[in-house]
CSV table of N, CA and C in Angstrom, one decimal:
chain,number,residue,atom,x,y,z
N,1,MET,N,8.2,52.8,-20.3
N,1,MET,CA,7.2,52.1,-21.2
N,1,MET,C,7.9,50.9,-21.8
N,2,ARG,N,7.1,49.9,-22.1
N,2,ARG,CA,7.7,48.7,-22.7
N,2,ARG,C,6.8,48.3,-23.9
N,3,ALA,N,7.4,47.5,-24.8
N,3,ALA,CA,6.7,47.0,-25.9
N,3,ALA,C,5.8,45.9,-25.5
N,4,HIS,N,4.7,45.7,-26.3
N,4,HIS,CA,3.7,44.8,-25.9
N,4,HIS,C,4.2,43.3,-26.0
N,5,PHE,N,5.3,43.1,-26.7
N,5,PHE,CA,5.8,41.7,-26.8
N,5,PHE,C,6.8,41.4,-25.7
N,6,ASP,N,7.2,42.4,-24.9
N,6,ASP,CA,8.1,42.2,-23.8
N,6,ASP,C,7.4,41.4,-22.7
N,7,HIS,N,8.1,40.6,-22.0
N,7,HIS,CA,7.5,39.8,-20.9
N,7,HIS,C,8.4,40.1,-19.6
N,8,PRO,N,8.1,41.2,-18.9
N,8,PRO,CA,8.9,41.5,-17.7
N,8,PRO,C,8.6,40.5,-16.6
N,9,GLU,N,9.5,40.3,-15.7
N,9,GLU,CA,9.3,39.5,-14.6
N,9,GLU,C,8.4,40.2,-13.6
N,10,PRO,N,7.4,39.5,-13.0
N,10,PRO,CA,6.6,40.1,-12.0
N,10,PRO,C,7.4,40.2,-10.7
N,11,ARG,N,7.0,41.2,-9.9
N,11,ARG,CA,7.7,41.4,-8.6
N,11,ARG,C,6.7,41.1,-7.5
N,12,ARG,N,7.1,40.6,-6.4
N,12,ARG,CA,6.2,40.4,-5.3
N,12,ARG,C,5.9,41.8,-4.7
N,13,VAL,N,4.7,42.1,-4.4
N,13,VAL,CA,4.3,43.4,-3.8
N,13,VAL,C,4.7,43.3,-2.3
N,14,SER,N,5.3,44.3,-1.9
N,14,SER,CA,5.7,44.4,-0.5
N,14,SER,C,4.5,44.7,0.4
N,15,PRO,N,4.5,44.1,1.6
N,15,PRO,CA,3.4,44.5,2.6
N,15,PRO,C,3.4,46.0,2.8
N,16,GLY,N,2.2,46.5,2.8
N,16,GLY,CA,2.0,47.9,3.0
N,16,GLY,C,1.9,48.8,1.8
N,17,GLU,N,2.3,48.3,0.6
N,17,GLU,CA,2.1,49.0,-0.6
N,17,GLU,C,0.7,49.3,-1.0
N,18,TYR,N,-0.1,48.3,-0.8
N,18,TYR,CA,-1.6,48.4,-1.0
N,18,TYR,C,-2.3,47.9,0.2
N,19,PRO,N,-2.4,48.7,1.3
N,19,PRO,CA,-2.9,48.2,2.5
N,19,PRO,C,-4.3,47.5,2.5
N,20,GLU,N,-5.2,48.1,1.7
N,20,GLU,CA,-6.6,47.5,1.6
N,20,GLU,C,-6.5,46.1,0.9
N,21,TRP,N,-5.7,46.0,-0.1
N,21,TRP,CA,-5.6,44.7,-0.8
N,21,TRP,C,-4.9,43.7,0.1
N,22,ASP,N,-3.9,44.2,0.9
N,22,ASP,CA,-3.3,43.3,1.9
N,22,ASP,C,-4.3,42.8,2.9
N,23,ARG,N,-5.2,43.6,3.4
N,23,ARG,CA,-6.2,43.2,4.4
N,23,ARG,C,-7.1,42.2,3.8
N,24,ALA,N,-7.5,42.5,2.5
N,24,ALA,CA,-8.5,41.5,1.8
N,24,ALA,C,-7.8,40.2,1.6
N,25,LEU,N,-6.5,40.2,1.2
N,25,LEU,CA,-5.8,39.0,0.9
N,25,LEU,C,-5.6,38.2,2.2
N,26,ALA,N,-5.4,38.9,3.3
N,26,ALA,CA,-5.2,38.2,4.6
N,26,ALA,C,-6.5,37.4,5.0
N,27,LEU,N,-7.7,38.0,4.7
N,27,LEU,CA,-8.9,37.3,5.0
N,27,LEU,C,-9.0,36.1,4.1
N,28,LEU,N,-8.7,36.2,2.8
N,28,LEU,CA,-8.8,35.1,1.9
N,28,LEU,C,-7.8,34.0,2.2
N,29,ASN,N,-6.6,34.4,2.7
N,29,ASN,CA,-5.7,33.4,3.1
N,29,ASN,C,-6.1,32.6,4.3
N,30,ARG,N,-6.9,33.2,5.2
N,30,ARG,CA,-7.6,32.4,6.3
N,30,ARG,C,-8.5,31.3,5.7
N,31,ASP,N,-9.3,31.7,4.7
N,31,ASP,CA,-10.2,30.7,4.1
N,31,ASP,C,-9.4,29.7,3.3
N,32,LEU,N,-8.4,30.1,2.6
N,32,LEU,CA,-7.5,29.1,1.9
N,32,LEU,C,-6.9,28.1,2.8
N,33,ALA,N,-6.4,28.5,4.0
N,33,ALA,CA,-5.7,27.7,4.9
N,33,ALA,C,-6.7,26.6,5.5
N,34,VAL,N,-7.9,26.9,5.6
N,34,VAL,CA,-8.9,26.0,6.1
N,34,VAL,C,-9.4,25.0,5.0
N,35,THR,N,-9.6,25.5,3.8
N,35,THR,CA,-10.2,24.7,2.8
N,35,THR,C,-9.2,24.0,1.9
N,36,LEU,N,-8.0,24.5,1.8
N,36,LEU,CA,-6.9,23.9,1.0
N,36,LEU,C,-5.6,24.0,1.8
N,37,PRO,N,-5.6,23.2,2.9
N,37,PRO,CA,-4.4,23.4,3.9
N,37,PRO,C,-3.1,23.1,3.2
N,38,GLU,N,-3.0,22.3,2.1
N,38,GLU,CA,-1.8,22.0,1.5
N,38,GLU,C,-1.2,23.2,0.7
N,39,GLN,N,-2.0,24.2,0.4
N,39,GLN,CA,-1.6,25.4,-0.4
N,39,GLN,C,-0.9,26.4,0.5
N,40,GLU,N,0.1,27.0,0.0
N,40,GLU,CA,0.8,28.1,0.7
N,40,GLU,C,-0.1,29.4,0.5
N,41,PRO,N,0.0,30.4,1.3
N,41,PRO,CA,-0.8,31.6,1.1
N,41,PRO,C,-0.7,32.3,-0.3
N,42,LEU,N,-1.7,32.9,-0.7
N,42,LEU,CA,-1.8,33.6,-1.9
N,42,LEU,C,-0.9,34.9,-1.7
N,43,GLN,N,-0.5,35.5,-2.8
N,43,GLN,CA,0.3,36.7,-2.7
N,43,GLN,C,-0.1,37.7,-3.8
N,44,LEU,N,0.3,38.9,-3.7
N,44,LEU,CA,0.1,39.9,-4.7
N,44,LEU,C,1.4,40.0,-5.5
N,45,LEU,N,1.3,40.0,-6.8
N,45,LEU,CA,2.4,40.2,-7.8
N,45,LEU,C,2.1,41.4,-8.7
N,46,ALA,N,3.1,42.1,-9.0
N,46,ALA,CA,2.9,43.3,-9.9
N,46,ALA,C,3.8,43.2,-11.1
N,47,LEU,N,3.2,43.7,-12.2
N,47,LEU,CA,3.9,43.9,-13.5
N,47,LEU,C,3.9,45.4,-13.8
N,48,PRO,N,5.0,45.9,-14.4
N,48,PRO,CA,5.0,47.3,-14.7
N,48,PRO,C,3.9,47.6,-15.8
N,49,PRO,N,3.5,48.8,-15.8
N,49,PRO,CA,2.5,49.2,-16.8
N,49,PRO,C,3.0,49.3,-18.2
N,50,TYR,N,2.1,49.2,-19.2
N,50,TYR,CA,2.6,49.3,-20.6
N,50,TYR,C,2.9,50.8,-20.9
N,51,GLY,N,2.1,51.7,-20.3
N,51,GLY,CA,2.3,53.1,-20.6
N,51,GLY,C,2.8,53.9,-19.4
N,52,ALA,N,3.5,55.0,-19.7
N,52,ALA,CA,4.1,55.8,-18.6
N,52,ALA,C,3.1,56.4,-17.7
N,53,ASP,N,1.9,56.6,-18.1
N,53,ASP,CA,0.8,57.3,-17.3
N,53,ASP,C,-0.1,56.3,-16.7
N,54,GLU,N,0.2,55.0,-16.8
N,54,GLU,CA,-0.7,53.9,-16.3
N,54,GLU,C,-0.1,53.4,-15.0
N,55,PRO,N,-1.0,52.9,-14.1
N,55,PRO,CA,-0.5,52.2,-12.9
N,55,PRO,C,0.0,50.8,-13.2
N,56,GLU,N,0.8,50.3,-12.3
N,56,GLU,CA,1.2,48.9,-12.5
N,56,GLU,C,0.0,47.9,-12.4
N,57,ASN,N,0.2,46.8,-12.9
N,57,ASN,CA,-0.9,45.8,-12.9
N,57,ASN,C,-0.6,44.8,-11.8
N,58,VAL,N,-1.5,44.7,-10.8
N,58,VAL,CA,-1.3,43.8,-9.7
N,58,VAL,C,-2.3,42.7,-9.8
N,59,TYR,N,-1.8,41.5,-9.5
N,59,TYR,CA,-2.5,40.2,-9.6
N,59,TYR,C,-2.5,39.5,-8.3
N,60,VAL,N,-3.5,38.6,-8.1
N,60,VAL,CA,-3.5,37.7,-7.0
N,60,VAL,C,-2.9,36.4,-7.5
N,61,ALA,N,-1.9,35.9,-6.9
N,61,ALA,CA,-1.1,34.7,-7.4
N,61,ALA,C,-1.0,33.7,-6.3
N,62,LEU,N,-0.8,32.4,-6.8
N,62,LEU,CA,-0.5,31.3,-5.9
N,62,LEU,C,0.9,31.6,-5.4
N,63,ALA,N,1.3,30.9,-4.4
N,63,ALA,CA,2.7,31.0,-3.8
N,63,ALA,C,3.8,30.8,-4.8
N,64,ASN,N,3.5,29.9,-5.8
N,64,ASN,CA,4.5,29.6,-6.8
N,64,ASN,C,4.6,30.7,-7.9
N,65,GLY,N,3.8,31.7,-7.8
N,65,GLY,CA,3.8,32.8,-8.8
N,65,GLY,C,2.9,32.7,-9.9
N,66,GLU,N,2.1,31.6,-10.0
N,66,GLU,CA,1.1,31.5,-11.1
N,66,GLU,C,-0.1,32.3,-10.7
N,67,TRP,N,-0.7,32.9,-11.7
N,67,TRP,CA,-2.0,33.6,-11.6
N,67,TRP,C,-2.8,33.4,-12.9
N,68,HIS,N,-4.1,33.7,-12.7
N,68,HIS,CA,-5.0,33.6,-13.9
N,68,HIS,C,-6.0,34.8,-13.8
N,69,GLY,N,-6.3,35.4,-14.9
N,69,GLY,CA,-7.4,36.4,-14.9
N,69,GLY,C,-6.8,37.8,-14.9
N,70,ASP,N,-7.7,38.7,-14.7
N,70,ASP,CA,-7.4,40.1,-14.8
N,70,ASP,C,-6.7,40.7,-13.6
N,71,TYR,N,-6.1,41.8,-13.8
N,71,TYR,CA,-5.4,42.5,-12.7
N,71,TYR,C,-6.4,43.2,-11.8
N,72,LEU,N,-6.0,43.5,-10.6
N,72,LEU,CA,-6.9,44.2,-9.7
N,72,LEU,C,-7.2,45.6,-10.2
N,73,TYR,N,-8.5,46.0,-10.1
N,73,TYR,CA,-8.9,47.3,-10.6
N,73,TYR,C,-8.2,48.4,-9.7
N,74,PRO,N,-7.4,49.2,-10.2
N,74,PRO,CA,-6.6,50.2,-9.4
N,74,PRO,C,-7.5,51.1,-8.5
N,75,ASP,N,-8.6,51.5,-8.9
N,75,ASP,CA,-9.4,52.4,-8.0
N,75,ASP,C,-10.0,51.7,-6.8
N,76,SER,N,-9.9,50.3,-6.8
N,76,SER,CA,-10.4,49.6,-5.6
N,76,SER,C,-9.4,49.6,-4.4
N,77,ALA,N,-8.2,50.0,-4.7
N,77,ALA,CA,-7.1,49.9,-3.7
N,77,ALA,C,-7.3,50.8,-2.5
N,78,ASN,N,-8.2,51.8,-2.6
N,78,ASN,CA,-8.4,52.7,-1.5
N,78,ASN,C,-9.8,52.6,-0.7
N,79,ASP,N,-10.6,51.6,-1.1
N,79,ASP,CA,-11.9,51.4,-0.5
N,79,ASP,C,-12.0,50.0,0.0
N,80,PRO,N,-12.2,49.8,1.3
N,80,PRO,CA,-12.2,48.4,1.9
N,80,PRO,C,-13.2,47.5,1.2
N,81,ALA,N,-14.4,47.9,1.0
N,81,ALA,CA,-15.4,47.0,0.4
N,81,ALA,C,-15.0,46.7,-1.1
N,82,SER,N,-14.6,47.7,-1.8
N,82,SER,CA,-14.2,47.4,-3.2
N,82,SER,C,-12.9,46.5,-3.3
N,83,ALA,N,-12.0,46.8,-2.4
N,83,ALA,CA,-10.8,46.0,-2.4
N,83,ALA,C,-11.1,44.6,-2.1
N,84,LEU,N,-11.9,44.3,-1.1
N,84,LEU,CA,-12.3,42.9,-0.8
N,84,LEU,C,-13.0,42.2,-2.0
N,85,ALA,N,-13.9,42.9,-2.6
N,85,ALA,CA,-14.6,42.3,-3.7
N,85,ALA,C,-13.7,42.0,-4.9
N,86,VAL,N,-12.8,42.9,-5.3
N,86,VAL,CA,-11.9,42.6,-6.4
N,86,VAL,C,-10.9,41.5,-6.1
N,87,VAL,N,-10.4,41.5,-4.8
N,87,VAL,CA,-9.4,40.5,-4.4
N,87,VAL,C,-10.0,39.2,-4.3
N,88,VAL,N,-11.3,39.1,-3.8
N,88,VAL,CA,-12.0,37.8,-3.7
N,88,VAL,C,-12.2,37.2,-5.2
N,89,ASP,N,-12.6,38.1,-6.1
N,89,ASP,CA,-12.9,37.6,-7.5
N,89,ASP,C,-11.5,37.1,-8.1
N,90,ALA,N,-10.5,37.9,-7.9
N,90,ALA,CA,-9.2,37.5,-8.5
N,90,ALA,C,-8.6,36.3,-7.9
N,91,ALA,N,-8.7,36.1,-6.6
N,91,ALA,CA,-8.2,35.0,-5.9
N,91,ALA,C,-9.0,33.7,-6.3
N,92,GLN,N,-10.3,33.8,-6.4
N,92,GLN,CA,-11.1,32.7,-6.8
N,92,GLN,C,-10.8,32.3,-8.2
N,93,GLU,N,-10.6,33.2,-9.1
N,93,GLU,CA,-10.2,32.9,-10.5
N,93,GLU,C,-8.9,32.2,-10.5
N,94,THR,N,-7.9,32.7,-9.8
N,94,THR,CA,-6.6,32.1,-9.8
N,94,THR,C,-6.6,30.7,-9.2
N,95,VAL,N,-7.2,30.5,-8.1
N,95,VAL,CA,-7.2,29.2,-7.5
N,95,VAL,C,-8.0,28.2,-8.3
N,96,THR,N,-9.1,28.6,-8.8
N,96,THR,CA,-9.9,27.7,-9.6
N,96,THR,C,-9.2,27.3,-10.9
N,97,GLU,N,-8.7,28.3,-11.6
N,97,GLU,CA,-8.1,28.0,-12.9
N,97,GLU,C,-6.7,27.4,-12.8
N,98,CYS,N,-5.9,27.8,-11.9
N,98,CYS,CA,-4.5,27.2,-11.8
N,98,CYS,C,-4.5,25.8,-11.1
N,99,LEU,N,-5.4,25.6,-10.2
N,99,LEU,CA,-5.5,24.3,-9.5
N,99,LEU,C,-6.6,23.4,-10.2
N,100,TRP,N,-7.3,23.9,-11.1
N,100,TRP,CA,-8.4,23.1,-11.8
N,100,TRP,C,-9.4,22.5,-10.8
N,101,GLN,N,-9.9,23.3,-9.9
N,101,GLN,CA,-10.9,22.8,-8.9
N,101,GLN,C,-11.7,24.0,-8.5
N,102,ALA,N,-12.9,23.8,-8.1
N,102,ALA,CA,-13.8,24.8,-7.6
N,102,ALA,C,-13.2,25.2,-6.2
N,103,TRP,N,-13.3,26.4,-5.9
N,103,TRP,CA,-12.9,26.9,-4.6
N,103,TRP,C,-13.6,28.2,-4.2
N,104,PRO,N,-14.0,28.3,-2.9
N,104,PRO,CA,-14.0,27.3,-1.9
N,104,PRO,C,-15.3,26.4,-2.1
N,105,LEU,N,-15.3,25.2,-1.5
N,105,LEU,CA,-16.4,24.3,-1.5
N,105,LEU,C,-17.2,24.5,-0.3
N,106,CYS,N,-18.5,24.3,-0.4
N,106,CYS,CA,-19.4,24.3,0.7
N,106,CYS,C,-19.2,23.0,1.4
N,107,ALA,N,-18.9,22.9,2.7
N,107,ALA,CA,-18.7,21.7,3.4
N,107,ALA,C,-20.0,20.9,3.5
N,108,GLU,N,-21.1,21.5,3.4
N,108,GLU,CA,-22.4,20.8,3.5
N,108,GLU,C,-22.8,20.1,2.2
N,109,HIS,N,-22.6,20.8,1.1
N,109,HIS,CA,-23.0,20.3,-0.2
N,109,HIS,C,-21.9,19.9,-1.2
N,110,GLY,N,-20.7,20.3,-0.9
N,110,GLY,CA,-19.6,20.0,-1.8
N,110,GLY,C,-19.6,20.8,-3.1
N,111,LEU,N,-20.3,21.9,-3.1
N,111,LEU,CA,-20.4,22.8,-4.3
N,111,LEU,C,-19.5,24.0,-4.1
N,112,GLY,N,-19.1,24.5,-5.3
N,112,GLY,CA,-18.3,25.7,-5.2
N,112,GLY,C,-19.2,26.9,-4.8
N,113,MET,N,-18.6,27.7,-3.9
N,113,MET,CA,-19.3,28.9,-3.4
N,113,MET,C,-18.9,30.1,-4.2
N,114,HIS,N,-19.7,31.2,-4.1
N,114,HIS,CA,-19.5,32.4,-4.8
N,114,HIS,C,-19.6,33.6,-3.8
N,115,PRO,N,-18.9,34.7,-4.0
N,115,PRO,CA,-19.0,35.8,-3.1
N,115,PRO,C,-20.3,36.5,-3.4
N,116,ARG,N,-21.0,37.0,-2.3
N,116,ARG,CA,-22.2,37.7,-2.4
N,116,ARG,C,-22.4,38.6,-1.2
N,117,ASP,N,-23.0,39.7,-1.4
N,117,ASP,CA,-23.3,40.6,-0.2
N,117,ASP,C,-24.4,40.0,0.6
N,118,ALA,N,-24.1,39.9,1.9
N,118,ALA,CA,-25.2,39.4,2.8
N,118,ALA,C,-25.2,40.4,4.0
N,119,ASP,N,-26.2,41.2,4.0
N,119,ASP,CA,-26.4,42.2,5.1
N,119,ASP,C,-25.1,43.1,5.2
N,120,GLY,N,-24.6,43.6,4.1
N,120,GLY,CA,-23.5,44.5,4.1
N,120,GLY,C,-22.2,43.9,4.3
N,121,GLN,N,-22.1,42.5,4.3
N,121,GLN,CA,-20.8,41.9,4.4
N,121,GLN,C,-20.6,40.9,3.3
N,122,LEU,N,-19.4,40.9,2.7
N,122,LEU,CA,-19.2,40.0,1.6
N,122,LEU,C,-19.0,38.6,2.2
N,123,SER,N,-19.8,37.7,1.7
N,123,SER,CA,-19.9,36.3,2.2
N,123,SER,C,-19.8,35.3,1.1
N,124,TRP,N,-19.5,34.0,1.6
N,124,TRP,CA,-19.5,32.9,0.7
N,124,TRP,C,-20.9,32.3,0.6
N,125,TRP,N,-21.5,32.2,-0.6
N,125,TRP,CA,-22.8,31.8,-0.8
N,125,TRP,C,-22.8,30.5,-1.6
N,126,CYS,N,-23.7,29.6,-1.1
N,126,CYS,CA,-23.8,28.3,-1.8
N,126,CYS,C,-25.2,28.1,-2.4
N,127,ALA,N,-25.3,27.6,-3.5
N,127,ALA,CA,-26.6,27.4,-4.2
N,127,ALA,C,-27.4,26.3,-3.6
N,128,GLY,N,-26.9,25.5,-2.7
N,128,GLY,CA,-27.6,24.4,-2.1
N,128,GLY,C,-27.6,23.2,-3.1
N,129,GLU,N,-28.0,22.0,-2.5
N,129,GLU,CA,-28.1,20.8,-3.3
N,129,GLU,C,-29.4,20.7,-4.0
N,130,ARG,N,-29.5,20.9,-5.2
N,130,ARG,CA,-30.8,20.9,-5.9
N,130,ARG,C,-31.5,19.6,-6.0
N,131,LEU,N,-30.7,18.5,-6.0
N,131,LEU,CA,-31.3,17.2,-6.0
N,131,LEU,C,-32.1,16.9,-4.8
N,132,ARG,N,-31.6,17.4,-3.6
N,132,ARG,CA,-32.4,17.2,-2.4
N,132,ARG,C,-33.3,18.4,-2.1
N,133,ARG,N,-33.3,19.3,-3.0
N,133,ARG,CA,-34.1,20.5,-2.8
N,133,ARG,C,-33.7,21.4,-1.6
N,134,ASP,N,-32.4,21.3,-1.3
N,134,ASP,CA,-31.8,22.1,-0.2
N,134,ASP,C,-31.8,23.6,-0.7
N,135,SER,N,-32.1,24.5,0.1
N,135,SER,CA,-32.1,25.9,-0.3
N,135,SER,C,-30.7,26.5,-0.3
N,136,ALA,N,-30.6,27.6,-1.1
N,136,ALA,CA,-29.4,28.3,-1.1
N,136,ALA,C,-29.1,28.9,0.2
N,137,HIS,N,-27.9,29.2,0.6
N,137,HIS,CA,-27.6,29.7,1.9
N,137,HIS,C,-26.2,30.4,1.9
N,138,VAL,N,-26.1,31.3,2.8
N,138,VAL,CA,-24.8,31.9,3.1
N,138,VAL,C,-24.0,31.0,4.0
N,139,ARG,N,-22.9,30.6,3.7
N,139,ARG,CA,-22.1,29.7,4.5
N,139,ARG,C,-21.3,30.5,5.6
N,140,ALA,N,-20.6,31.5,5.2
N,140,ALA,CA,-19.8,32.3,6.1
N,140,ALA,C,-19.3,33.6,5.5
N,141,ALA,N,-19.0,34.5,6.3
N,141,ALA,CA,-18.4,35.8,5.7
N,141,ALA,C,-17.0,35.4,5.2
N,142,VAL,N,-16.6,36.1,4.2
N,142,VAL,CA,-15.2,35.9,3.6
N,142,VAL,C,-14.2,36.1,4.8
N,143,GLY,N,-13.4,35.1,4.9
N,143,GLY,CA,-12.4,35.2,6.0
N,143,GLY,C,-12.8,34.4,7.3
N,144,ALA,N,-14.0,33.9,7.3
N,144,ALA,CA,-14.6,33.3,8.5
N,144,ALA,C,-14.9,31.8,8.3
N,145,LEU,N,-14.4,31.2,7.3
N,145,LEU,CA,-14.6,29.7,7.1
N,145,LEU,C,-14.0,28.9,8.2
N,146,ASP,N,-13.0,29.4,8.8
N,146,ASP,CA,-12.3,28.7,9.9
N,146,ASP,C,-13.2,28.5,11.1
N,147,ILE,N,-14.1,29.5,11.3
N,147,ILE,CA,-15.0,29.4,12.5
N,147,ILE,C,-16.0,28.2,12.4
N,148,LEU,N,-16.3,27.9,11.1
N,148,LEU,CA,-17.3,26.8,10.9
N,148,LEU,C,-16.7,25.5,11.3
N,149,GLY,N,-15.4,25.3,11.2
N,149,GLY,CA,-14.7,24.1,11.5
N,149,GLY,C,-14.6,23.8,13.0
N,150,ARG,N,-14.8,24.9,13.8
N,150,ARG,CA,-14.6,24.7,15.3
N,150,ARG,C,-15.8,25.4,16.0
N,151,PRO,N,-17.0,24.7,16.0
N,151,PRO,CA,-18.2,25.3,16.6
N,151,PRO,C,-18.0,25.4,18.1
N,152,PRO,N,-18.5,26.4,18.7
N,152,PRO,CA,-18.4,26.6,20.1
N,152,PRO,C,-19.2,25.5,20.8
N,153,ARG,N,-18.8,25.1,22.0
N,153,ARG,CA,-19.5,24.1,22.8
N,153,ARG,C,-19.7,24.6,24.2
N,154,PRO,N,-20.6,25.5,24.4
N,154,PRO,CA,-20.7,26.1,25.7
N,154,PRO,C,-21.2,25.2,26.8
N,155,ASN,N,-21.9,24.1,26.5
N,155,ASN,CA,-22.5,23.2,27.5
N,155,ASN,C,-21.7,22.0,27.8
N,156,ARG,N,-20.5,22.0,27.1
N,156,ARG,CA,-19.6,20.8,27.3
N,156,ARG,C,-18.9,20.9,28.7
N,157,GLU,N,-19.0,19.8,29.4
N,157,GLU,CA,-18.3,19.8,30.7
N,157,GLU,C,-16.9,19.4,30.5
N,158,SER,N,-16.0,20.0,31.3
N,158,SER,CA,-14.6,19.7,31.2
N,158,SER,C,-14.3,18.3,31.9
N,159,ARG,N,-13.4,17.6,31.3
N,159,ARG,CA,-13.1,16.3,31.8
N,159,ARG,C,-11.9,16.4,32.9
N,160,THR,N,-12.1,15.7,33.9
N,160,THR,CA,-11.0,15.6,34.9
N,160,THR,C,-10.5,14.2,35.0
N,161,THR,N,-9.3,14.0,35.2
N,161,THR,CA,-8.7,12.7,35.4
N,161,THR,C,-8.3,12.5,36.8
N,162,SER,N,-8.6,11.4,37.3
N,162,SER,CA,-8.3,11.1,38.7
N,162,SER,C,-7.1,10.2,38.8
């Protein structure tokens, strides 16, 4: 147990300690790499609990160790859907507040997107551009923003050089 005024050093969570949170963070790091390529991958950091019967507090942090917002809800660590939802919220809060910018942005409208369930899959949702009366839309599933940058071209003929 520690006093409320103590400020312990956070520790980096080792891979495999929280497998569902690891999987969720891997998906988010794919989206981060596409949308903010200058940023290093996000990480999980833990602080010891205040009380002996409490779990440690785990946060989603930037590569430099900064984070913002609440810790990950401990009960979400064992359920894939819950883990993804809480890690997405925490990652978005950390990136937005620590870097002072909306994240991720819709490539079509330049607006910040929000996580939303779309047919049972957590996806990035954009409100659309209201000035042009564009409708709201799902941009991509969380972890799949990289697919949008490289559309398939099935009818493209290969070039040959002579």
